[in-house]
CSV table of C-alpha atoms and ligand atoms in Angstrom, one decimal:
chain,number,residue,atom,x,y,z
A,1,UNK,CA,0.0,0.0,0.0
A,2,UNK,CA,3.1,2.2,-0.1
A,3,UNK,CA,2.6,5.5,-2.0
A,4,UNK,CA,-1.2,5.3,-2.1
A,5,UNK,CA,-2.9,8.2,-0.2
A,6,UNK,CA,-4.8,7.2,2.8
A,7,UNK,CA,-8.2,8.3,1.4
A,8,UNK,CA,-7.8,6.1,-1.7
A,9,UNK,CA,-7.2,3.0,0.3
A,10,UNK,CA,-10.9,2.6,0.8
A,11,UNK,CA,-11.5,2.7,-3.0
A,12,UNK,CA,-8.9,0.0,-4.1
A,13,UNK,CA,-9.5,-3.5,-2.9
A,14,UNK,CA,-6.6,-6.0,-2.6
A,15,UNK,CA,-7.8,-7.7,-5.8
A,16,UNK,CA,-7.5,-4.4,-7.7
A,17,UNK,CA,-4.0,-3.9,-6.4
A,18,UNK,CA,-3.1,-7.4,-7.6
A,19,UNK,CA,-4.4,-6.5,-11.1
A,20,UNK,CA,-2.4,-3.3,-11.2
A,21,UNK,CA,0.8,-5.1,-10.1
A,22,UNK,CA,0.3,-7.7,-12.8
A,23,UNK,CA,-0.2,-5.0,-15.5
A,24,UNK,CA,3.0,-3.2,-14.3
A,25,UNK,CA,4.9,-6.4,-14.5
A,26,UNK,CA,3.7,-7.1,-18.0
A,27,UNK,CA,4.5,-3.5,-19.1
A,28,UNK,CA,8.0,-3.7,-17.7
A,29,UNK,CA,8.5,-7.1,-19.5
A,30,UNK,CA,7.4,-5.5,-22.7
A,31,UNK,CA,9.9,-2.7,-22.2
A,32,UNK,CA,12.7,-5.1,-21.5
A,33,UNK,CA,12.0,-6.8,-24.8
A,34,UNK,CA,12.2,-4.1,-27.5
A,35,UNK,CA,9.9,-4.5,-30.4
A,36,UNK,CA,12.5,-3.4,-33.0
A,37,UNK,CA,15.9,-4.7,-33.9
A,38,UNK,CA,17.1,-1.4,-35.3
A,39,UNK,CA,15.9,2.2,-35.2
A,40,UNK,CA,17.2,4.8,-37.7
A,41,UNK,CA,16.7,8.0,-35.8
A,42,UNK,CA,16.2,11.5,-37.2
A,43,UNK,CA,17.1,11.0,-40.9
A,44,UNK,CA,15.4,12.8,-43.8
A,45,UNK,CA,13.3,10.0,-45.5
A,46,UNK,CA,12.7,10.2,-49.2
A,47,UNK,CA,10.2,7.5,-50.2
A,48,UNK,CA,8.5,8.4,-53.5
A,49,UNK,CA,5.9,5.6,-53.4
A,50,UNK,CA,4.6,6.8,-50.0
A,51,UNK,CA,5.1,10.5,-50.8
A,52,UNK,CA,7.4,11.1,-47.9
A,53,UNK,CA,10.0,13.8,-48.1
A,54,UNK,CA,10.5,14.7,-44.4
A,55,UNK,CA,12.4,13.9,-41.2
A,56,UNK,CA,11.2,10.5,-40.0
A,57,UNK,CA,12.3,7.7,-37.8
A,58,UNK,CA,12.4,4.2,-39.4
A,59,UNK,CA,12.1,1.0,-37.3
A,60,UNK,CA,13.1,-2.4,-38.5
A,61,UNK,CA,12.2,-5.8,-37.1
A,62,UNK,CA,12.8,-9.3,-38.5
A,63,UNK,CA,14.6,-7.8,-41.6
A,64,UNK,CA,11.5,-5.8,-42.6
A,65,UNK,CA,10.3,-2.3,-42.2
A,66,UNK,CA,8.2,-2.2,-39.0
A,67,UNK,CA,7.3,1.5,-38.8
A,68,UNK,CA,8.0,4.9,-40.4
A,69,UNK,CA,6.9,7.7,-38.1
A,70,UNK,CA,7.7,11.2,-36.9
A,71,UNK,CA,9.0,10.0,-33.6
A,72,UNK,CA,9.7,6.4,-32.5
A,73,UNK,CA,10.8,5.9,-28.8
A,74,UNK,CA,14.4,4.7,-28.8
A,75,UNK,CA,13.6,2.4,-25.8
A,76,UNK,CA,11.6,0.3,-28.2
A,77,UNK,CA,14.7,-0.7,-30.2
A,78,UNK,CA,17.6,-3.0,-29.5
A,79,UNK,CA,19.9,-0.7,-31.5
A,80,UNK,CA,19.6,2.9,-32.4
A,81,UNK,CA,21.5,4.6,-35.2
A,82,UNK,CA,21.5,8.4,-35.3
A,83,UNK,CA,21.2,9.4,-39.0
A,84,UNK,CA,20.3,13.1,-38.4
A,85,UNK,CA,21.6,15.2,-41.3
A,86,UNK,CA,21.5,12.2,-43.7
A,87,UNK,CA,19.0,11.0,-46.3
A,88,UNK,CA,17.2,7.7,-45.7
A,89,UNK,CA,15.9,6.1,-48.9
A,90,UNK,CA,14.8,2.7,-50.1
A,91,UNK,CA,17.8,0.6,-51.2
A,92,UNK,CA,18.8,1.8,-54.7
A,93,UNK,CA,17.7,-0.3,-57.7
A,94,UNK,CA,20.2,-0.3,-60.6
A,95,UNK,CA,18.4,-1.9,-63.6
A,96,UNK,CA,21.4,-2.0,-66.0
A,97,UNK,CA,24.6,-3.8,-64.9
A,98,UNK,CA,26.7,-6.7,-66.1
A,99,UNK,CA,27.4,-9.5,-63.6
A,100,UNK,CA,27.8,-12.7,-65.5
A,101,UNK,CA,31.1,-14.6,-65.7
A,102,UNK,CA,30.1,-17.5,-68.0
A,103,UNK,CA,31.7,-20.8,-67.1
A,104,UNK,CA,30.8,-22.7,-70.2
A,105,UNK,CA,32.6,-21.7,-72.3
A,106,UNK,CA,34.8,-19.9,-69.8
A,107,UNK,CA,34.8,-16.1,-69.9
A,108,UNK,CA,36.8,-14.7,-72.8
A,109,UNK,CA,39.5,-12.2,-72.3
A,110,UNK,CA,37.0,-9.5,-73.2
A,111,UNK,CA,34.5,-10.5,-70.4
A,112,UNK,CA,33.3,-7.3,-68.8
A,113,UNK,CA,31.3,-8.7,-65.8
A,114,UNK,CA,31.8,-7.7,-62.2
A,115,UNK,CA,31.0,-9.3,-58.8
A,116,UNK,CA,27.7,-7.8,-57.6
A,117,UNK,CA,28.6,-7.3,-53.9
A,118,UNK,CA,31.9,-5.6,-54.8
A,119,UNK,CA,30.0,-2.6,-56.3
A,120,UNK,CA,26.4,-2.6,-54.9
A,121,UNK,CA,26.4,-1.8,-51.2
A,122,UNK,CA,29.1,0.8,-51.2
A,123,UNK,CA,26.9,2.8,-53.5
A,124,UNK,CA,23.6,2.2,-51.7
A,125,UNK,CA,22.4,-0.3,-54.2
A,126,UNK,CA,20.6,-3.4,-52.9
A,127,UNK,CA,19.1,-4.6,-56.2
A,128,UNK,CA,21.0,-5.1,-59.4
A,129,UNK,CA,19.4,-6.1,-62.7
A,130,UNK,CA,21.8,-7.8,-65.1
A,131,UNK,CA,20.9,-6.4,-68.5
A,132,UNK,CA,21.1,-9.3,-70.9
A,133,UNK,CA,24.5,-10.8,-70.2
A,134,UNK,CA,23.0,-14.2,-70.4
A,135,UNK,CA,20.5,-15.7,-72.8
A,136,UNK,CA,18.1,-18.6,-72.2
A,137,UNK,CA,20.8,-21.2,-72.9
A,138,UNK,CA,23.1,-20.0,-70.1
A,139,UNK,CA,20.7,-18.6,-67.5
A,140,UNK,CA,21.0,-21.6,-65.2
A,141,UNK,CA,24.8,-21.1,-65.2
A,142,UNK,CA,24.3,-17.4,-64.4
A,143,UNK,CA,22.1,-18.3,-61.5
A,144,UNK,CA,24.5,-20.9,-60.2
A,145,UNK,CA,27.6,-18.8,-60.4
A,146,UNK,CA,26.5,-15.3,-59.8
A,147,UNK,CA,23.0,-15.0,-58.4
A,148,UNK,CA,23.2,-17.7,-55.7
A,149,UNK,CA,26.5,-16.3,-54.4
A,150,UNK,CA,25.5,-12.7,-54.1
A,151,UNK,CA,24.2,-11.0,-51.1
A,152,UNK,CA,22.9,-8.3,-53.4
A,153,UNK,CA,19.5,-9.1,-54.8
A,154,UNK,CA,20.2,-10.0,-58.4
A,155,UNK,CA,17.5,-10.0,-61.2
A,156,UNK,CA,17.9,-10.2,-64.9
A,157,UNK,CA,16.7,-9.1,-68.3
A,158,UNK,CA,17.2,-12.2,-70.5
A,159,UNK,CA,19.1,-11.5,-73.7
A,160,UNK,CA,16.9,-12.4,-76.7
A,161,UNK,CA,20.1,-13.9,-78.2
A,162,UNK,CA,20.0,-17.5,-77.0
A,163,UNK,CA,23.7,-17.7,-76.3
A,164,UNK,CA,23.9,-14.3,-74.6
A,165,UNK,CA,26.0,-11.2,-74.9
A,166,UNK,CA,29.5,-11.0,-76.4
A,167,UNK,CA,29.4,-14.5,-77.8
A,168,UNK,CA,29.8,-13.5,-81.4
A,169,UNK,CA,26.2,-14.4,-82.2
A,170,UNK,CA,24.4,-11.1,-81.5
A,171,UNK,CA,23.6,-10.5,-85.2
A,172,UNK,CA,22.5,-14.0,-86.0
A,173,UNK,CA,18.7,-14.0,-86.5
A,174,UNK,CA,18.5,-17.8,-85.8
A,175,UNK,CA,19.6,-16.9,-82.2
A,176,UNK,CA,16.5,-14.6,-81.7
A,177,UNK,CA,14.5,-17.5,-80.2
A,178,UNK,CA,11.4,-15.8,-78.6
A,179,UNK,CA,9.7,-19.2,-77.7
A,180,UNK,CA,12.5,-20.5,-75.6
A,181,UNK,CA,13.3,-17.1,-74.1
A,182,UNK,CA,9.6,-16.8,-73.0
A,183,UNK,CA,9.6,-20.4,-71.7
A,184,UNK,CA,12.8,-19.9,-69.6
A,185,UNK,CA,11.4,-16.6,-68.3
A,186,UNK,CA,8.2,-18.3,-67.2
A,187,UNK,CA,10.3,-21.0,-65.4
A,188,UNK,CA,12.4,-18.4,-63.7
A,189,UNK,CA,10.0,-15.7,-62.6
A,190,UNK,CA,11.9,-15.0,-59.4
A,191,UNK,CA,14.9,-13.9,-61.5
A,192,UNK,CA,13.7,-12.7,-64.9
A,193,UNK,CA,12.1,-9.2,-65.2
A,194,UNK,CA,12.1,-8.8,-69.0
A,195,UNK,CA,14.1,-9.2,-72.2
A,196,UNK,CA,17.1,-7.4,-73.6
A,197,UNK,CA,18.0,-6.6,-77.1
A,198,UNK,CA,21.6,-5.2,-77.4
A,199,UNK,CA,24.3,-4.3,-79.9
A,200,UNK,CA,22.2,-5.5,-82.9
A,201,UNK,CA,23.5,-4.4,-86.3
A,202,UNK,CA,21.0,-6.2,-88.6
A,203,UNK,CA,19.7,-7.6,-90.8
A,204,UNK,CA,16.2,-6.0,-90.3
A,205,UNK,CA,14.5,-5.9,-86.9
A,206,UNK,CA,15.0,-9.6,-85.8
A,207,UNK,CA,16.4,-8.8,-82.4
A,208,UNK,CA,13.8,-6.1,-81.5
A,209,UNK,CA,10.9,-8.2,-82.9
A,210,UNK,CA,12.1,-11.3,-81.1
A,211,UNK,CA,12.4,-9.5,-77.7
A,212,UNK,CA,9.0,-7.9,-78.1
A,213,UNK,CA,7.4,-11.2,-79.1
A,214,UNK,CA,8.9,-12.8,-75.9
A,215,UNK,CA,7.6,-9.8,-74.0
A,216,UNK,CA,4.1,-10.3,-75.3
A,217,UNK,CA,4.1,-14.0,-74.4
A,218,UNK,CA,5.1,-13.3,-70.8
A,219,UNK,CA,3.7,-9.8,-70.1
A,220,UNK,CA,7.2,-8.5,-69.4
A,221,UNK,CA,9.0,-5.4,-70.6
A,222,UNK,CA,11.8,-5.2,-73.1
A,223,UNK,CA,15.0,-3.2,-72.6
A,224,UNK,CA,16.7,-2.0,-75.7
A,225,UNK,CA,20.3,-1.0,-76.4
A,226,UNK,CA,19.5,0.0,-79.9
A,227,UNK,CA,22.9,-1.1,-81.4
A,228,UNK,CA,23.6,0.3,-84.9
A,229,UNK,CA,21.0,2.2,-86.7
A,230,UNK,CA,20.4,2.4,-90.5
A,231,UNK,CA,18.1,4.5,-92.6
A,232,UNK,CA,15.5,1.8,-92.2
A,233,UNK,CA,16.2,0.7,-88.7
A,234,UNK,CA,15.8,4.2,-87.1
A,235,UNK,CA,14.8,5.6,-83.8
A,236,UNK,CA,11.5,6.9,-85.0
A,237,UNK,CA,10.3,3.4,-86.1
A,238,UNK,CA,11.7,1.9,-82.8
A,239,UNK,CA,10.0,4.4,-80.5
A,240,UNK,CA,6.8,5.0,-82.4
A,241,UNK,CA,6.1,1.6,-83.9
A,242,UNK,CA,8.1,-1.3,-82.6
A,243,UNK,CA,8.3,-0.8,-78.8
A,244,UNK,CA,5.3,-1.1,-76.5
A,245,UNK,CA,4.3,1.2,-73.6
A,246,UNK,CA,6.4,0.2,-70.7
A,247,UNK,CA,9.4,-0.9,-72.8
A,248,UNK,CA,12.7,0.7,-71.8
A,249,UNK,CA,15.0,2.6,-74.0
A,250,UNK,CA,18.4,2.5,-72.2
A,251,UNK,CA,21.4,4.7,-73.1
A,252,UNK,CA,18.9,7.5,-73.6
A,253,UNK,CA,21.6,10.3,-73.6
A,254,UNK,CA,24.2,8.4,-75.8
A,255,UNK,CA,23.7,10.4,-79.0
A,256,UNK,CA,24.7,7.3,-81.0
A,257,UNK,CA,21.2,6.7,-82.5
A,258,UNK,CA,20.0,10.2,-83.3
A,259,UNK,CA,18.6,11.0,-79.9
A,260,UNK,CA,19.9,14.4,-80.8
A,261,UNK,CA,19.3,15.9,-84.3
A,262,UNK,CA,22.3,17.3,-86.3
A,263,UNK,CA,21.3,20.8,-85.3
A,264,UNK,CA,21.9,19.9,-81.6
A,265,UNK,CA,18.3,19.8,-80.5
A,266,UNK,CA,16.4,16.8,-79.0
A,267,UNK,CA,14.9,14.4,-81.6
A,268,UNK,CA,11.1,14.9,-81.4
A,269,UNK,CA,10.8,11.1,-81.6
A,270,UNK,CA,12.0,11.0,-78.0
A,271,UNK,CA,9.2,13.3,-76.9
A,272,UNK,CA,6.6,11.3,-79.0
A,273,UNK,CA,8.0,8.0,-77.6
A,274,UNK,CA,7.5,9.3,-74.1
A,275,UNK,CA,3.9,10.2,-75.0
A,276,UNK,CA,3.5,6.5,-75.8
A,277,UNK,CA,4.9,5.7,-72.4
A,278,UNK,CA,8.2,4.4,-73.6
A,279,UNK,CA,10.6,4.5,-70.6
A,280,UNK,CA,13.9,6.4,-71.0
A,281,UNK,CA,16.8,5.0,-68.8
A,282,UNK,CA,20.3,6.4,-68.4
A,283,UNK,CA,22.5,3.3,-68.8
A,284,UNK,CA,25.7,5.5,-68.5
A,285,UNK,CA,28.2,2.8,-69.4
A,286,UNK,CA,31.5,3.2,-71.2
A,287,UNK,CA,30.2,5.2,-74.1
A,288,UNK,CA,26.6,6.1,-73.5
A,289,UNK,CA,26.3,9.4,-71.6
A,290,UNK,CA,27.5,12.7,-72.9
A,291,UNK,CA,26.9,16.2,-71.6
A,292,UNK,CA,26.4,17.5,-75.2
A,293,UNK,CA,23.3,15.2,-75.4
A,294,UNK,CA,22.0,15.4,-71.9
A,295,UNK,CA,22.1,19.2,-71.5
A,296,UNK,CA,20.0,20.0,-74.6
A,297,UNK,CA,17.6,17.2,-73.5
A,298,UNK,CA,17.3,18.9,-70.1
A,299,UNK,CA,16.9,22.3,-71.8
A,300,UNK,CA,14.0,20.8,-73.7
A,301,UNK,CA,12.5,19.6,-70.4
A,302,UNK,CA,13.3,16.0,-71.2
A,303,UNK,CA,14.5,14.2,-68.1
A,304,UNK,CA,15.2,10.5,-67.7
A,305,UNK,CA,12.7,8.1,-66.1
A,306,UNK,CA,15.3,6.0,-64.4
A,307,UNK,CA,19.0,6.2,-63.5
A,308,UNK,CA,21.2,3.2,-64.1
A,309,UNK,CA,24.9,2.6,-64.4
A,310,UNK,CA,25.6,0.0,-67.1
A,311,UNK,CA,28.3,-1.1,-64.7
A,312,UNK,CA,31.0,-3.3,-66.2
A,313,UNK,CA,34.8,-3.4,-66.1
A,314,UNK,CA,35.1,-0.9,-69.0
A,315,UNK,CA,32.8,1.6,-67.4
A,316,UNK,CA,33.5,1.5,-63.7
A,317,UNK,CA,36.7,3.6,-63.8
A,318,UNK,CA,35.6,6.0,-66.5
A,319,UNK,CA,33.1,8.8,-66.3
A,320,UNK,CA,30.5,6.4,-64.9
A,321,UNK,CA,32.3,5.2,-61.6
A,322,UNK,CA,29.2,4.1,-59.6
A,323,UNK,CA,25.5,4.6,-59.0
A,324,UNK,CA,26.0,7.6,-56.7
A,325,UNK,CA,28.2,9.3,-59.2
A,326,UNK,CA,25.6,8.9,-62.0
A,327,UNK,CA,22.9,10.2,-59.6
A,328,UNK,CA,25.2,13.2,-58.8
A,329,UNK,CA,25.5,13.8,-62.6
A,330,UNK,CA,21.7,13.8,-62.9
A,331,UNK,CA,21.5,16.2,-59.9
A,332,UNK,CA,24.0,18.5,-61.7
A,333,UNK,CA,21.8,18.5,-64.8
A,334,UNK,CA,19.0,20.1,-62.7
A,335,UNK,CA,16.9,17.3,-61.4
A,336,UNK,CA,15.9,17.7,-57.7
A,337,UNK,CA,17.2,15.3,-55.1
A,338,UNK,CA,13.7,13.8,-54.5
A,339,UNK,CA,13.5,13.2,-58.3
A,340,UNK,CA,17.0,11.7,-58.4
A,341,UNK,CA,16.0,9.3,-55.5
A,342,UNK,CA,12.7,8.4,-57.2
A,343,UNK,CA,14.6,7.7,-60.5
A,344,UNK,CA,16.9,5.3,-58.5
A,345,UNK,CA,14.2,3.5,-56.4
A,346,UNK,CA,10.5,3.6,-57.0
A,347,UNK,CA,10.6,4.4,-60.8
A,348,UNK,CA,12.9,1.5,-61.7
A,349,UNK,CA,11.1,-0.9,-59.4
A,350,UNK,CA,7.9,-0.1,-61.3
A,351,UNK,CA,9.6,-0.4,-64.6
A,352,UNK,CA,10.7,-4.0,-63.8
A,353,UNK,CA,7.2,-4.8,-62.3
A,354,UNK,CA,8.7,-5.4,-58.8
A,355,UNK,CA,6.4,-3.0,-56.8
A,356,UNK,CA,7.7,-4.7,-53.5
A,357,UNK,CA,11.0,-3.0,-54.2
A,358,UNK,CA,12.1,0.7,-54.1
A,359,UNK,CA,9.9,1.8,-51.3
A,360,UNK,CA,9.7,1.8,-47.5
A,361,UNK,CA,6.3,0.2,-47.1
A,362,UNK,CA,5.6,-1.4,-43.7
A,363,UNK,CA,6.3,-5.1,-44.2
A,364,UNK,CA,8.8,-4.5,-47.1
A,365,UNK,CA,12.2,-6.1,-46.9
A,366,UNK,CA,14.4,-3.5,-45.1
A,367,UNK,CA,16.7,-2.7,-48.0
A,368,UNK,CA,17.8,0.9,-47.2
A,369,UNK,CA,20.4,3.4,-48.4
A,370,UNK,CA,21.6,6.1,-46.1
A,371,UNK,CA,23.0,8.9,-48.2
A,372,UNK,CA,25.0,12.1,-47.5
A,373,UNK,CA,24.6,15.1,-49.8
A,374,UNK,CA,28.0,16.8,-49.8
A,375,UNK,CA,28.4,20.4,-50.9
A,376,UNK,CA,31.6,21.7,-52.6
A,377,UNK,CA,33.2,22.0,-56.0
A,378,UNK,CA,32.9,18.7,-57.8
A,379,UNK,CA,33.6,17.6,-61.3
A,380,UNK,CA,31.6,14.9,-63.1
A,381,UNK,CA,32.9,13.3,-66.3
A,382,UNK,CA,30.9,12.0,-69.2
A,383,UNK,CA,31.9,9.1,-71.4
A,384,UNK,CA,34.2,11.3,-73.4
A,385,UNK,CA,35.9,12.4,-70.1
A,386,UNK,CA,34.5,15.9,-70.6
A,387,UNK,CA,33.9,17.7,-67.3
A,388,UNK,CA,30.8,19.3,-65.9
A,389,UNK,CA,31.2,21.2,-62.6
A,390,UNK,CA,28.7,20.5,-59.9
A,391,UNK,CA,28.3,21.7,-56.3
A,392,UNK,CA,26.6,18.6,-54.8
A,393,UNK,CA,27.6,15.0,-54.6
A,394,UNK,CA,25.8,12.0,-53.3
A,395,UNK,CA,27.8,9.6,-51.1
A,396,UNK,CA,26.6,6.4,-49.4
A,397,UNK,CA,27.1,6.4,-45.6
A,398,UNK,CA,25.4,3.1,-44.9
A,399,UNK,CA,23.5,0.3,-46.7
A,400,UNK,CA,21.1,-2.2,-45.1
A,401,UNK,CA,20.2,-5.4,-46.9
A,402,UNK,CA,17.2,-7.2,-45.2
A,403,UNK,CA,17.7,-5.0,-42.2
A,404,UNK,CA,21.4,-6.0,-41.7
A,405,UNK,CA,24.3,-3.6,-42.1
A,406,UNK,CA,25.9,-4.4,-45.4
A,407,UNK,CA,28.1,-1.3,-45.6
A,408,UNK,CA,29.0,1.4,-43.1
A,409,UNK,CA,31.4,4.0,-44.3
A,410,UNK,CA,31.9,5.8,-41.0
A,411,UNK,CA,30.8,3.2,-38.6
A,412,UNK,CA,27.5,4.8,-37.8
A,413,UNK,CA,26.2,1.5,-36.5
A,414,UNK,CA,29.4,0.5,-34.8
A,415,UNK,CA,30.7,0.7,-31.3
A,416,UNK,CA,33.7,2.7,-30.2
A,417,UNK,CA,36.8,0.5,-30.1
A,418,UNK,CA,37.3,1.3,-26.4
A,419,UNK,CA,33.9,-0.2,-25.5
A,420,UNK,CA,34.0,-2.9,-28.1
A,421,UNK,CA,34.2,-6.5,-26.8
A,422,UNK,CA,36.9,-8.0,-28.9
A,423,UNK,CA,36.4,-11.4,-27.3
A,424,UNK,CA,33.0,-11.9,-28.7
A,425,UNK,CA,34.1,-12.3,-32.3
A,426,UNK,CA,34.0,-13.1,-35.1
A,427,UNK,CA,34.9,-9.5,-36.0
A,428,UNK,CA,33.4,-9.6,-39.5
A,429,UNK,CA,30.3,-11.4,-40.5
A,430,UNK,CA,29.6,-11.8,-44.2
B,1,LIG,ZN1,24.9,-2.8,-70.9
């Protein structure tokens, strides 16, 4: 009866007091067992799908987003990471990369593929989509040797060329096997998000027609690297006749296929294509992004729908570098930060028909990028190594994959070494 005023003693019976004590015990037990594994505290959340562009706390439990709210009590979380001053976004989705080291036949000396985890997390990327490195004949090998071993979520556009990319068969119409491509895509729905046509130099439209046919049979989009154009195989016919709404034109600022007219203005076919809901994707790559194309496009109000790297060994140390650098380039062109984040998360997730990705829905896998926007004098290079001066740069501070820290540049989630228990080991968990 301690602490209860004398006049109230008459009101509460012993049985009431027992109930109160029981409730207090339950409440303290609940407090002793936090509901969340991790709380990201005080970051600026940009989540295009949920129309959030504000300071929010993000709680994670069981590898999934548990709550996004203005204030979440830190006592509810096992671990709290202060991310004030940083941007918290869905894990970035890069829909154009090359990841496949074919084993049969072994990779040629010209193989350009990279290891997914070596490039993804340090750039905030949690989903990579291989853009047609494998065809239907070698998809199983790609799955066994790349997809299964990666911690990064790896998806793929299946090359319409049965033998895949850089096998010397990319101009062979007998390789454009829509039936088998569609069949393999249906059998591998967890992996395949569409079909790719790339590097085609003729004859006719076999590669595009084959990819679209496979797309029609599966309800999946096609991504096109338009290869070499001719008078007959031109961008007008591609964008206004051949491709379907939702199909993706990658390398949109390459200038190699008359995206820009000879007088330096944007080809009206690009604008007309967009009206038909053709998607325009960056695909920076080794030779597919030039300021002299991108700037007139921006001056005409033509912005990309999605940002992708076309990561491979010949692009990674050139103007492209990584996803954050390509995002910074698009920021320098004049897109706002929320637009750049949308183009790198929710927009590509929708393009590949994976609406469970690229957002921070409660219940979604907790794939998260924590980004810093740096101010200063920066230079961004295009594929010709021409420089564009910018004042903002996006840098990845931390990346979470399924709620676990996959990359942590400054140890935001780490303990100070003086308090760290070195005996508990292992020191590094993959
Ligand atoms: Zn590519």
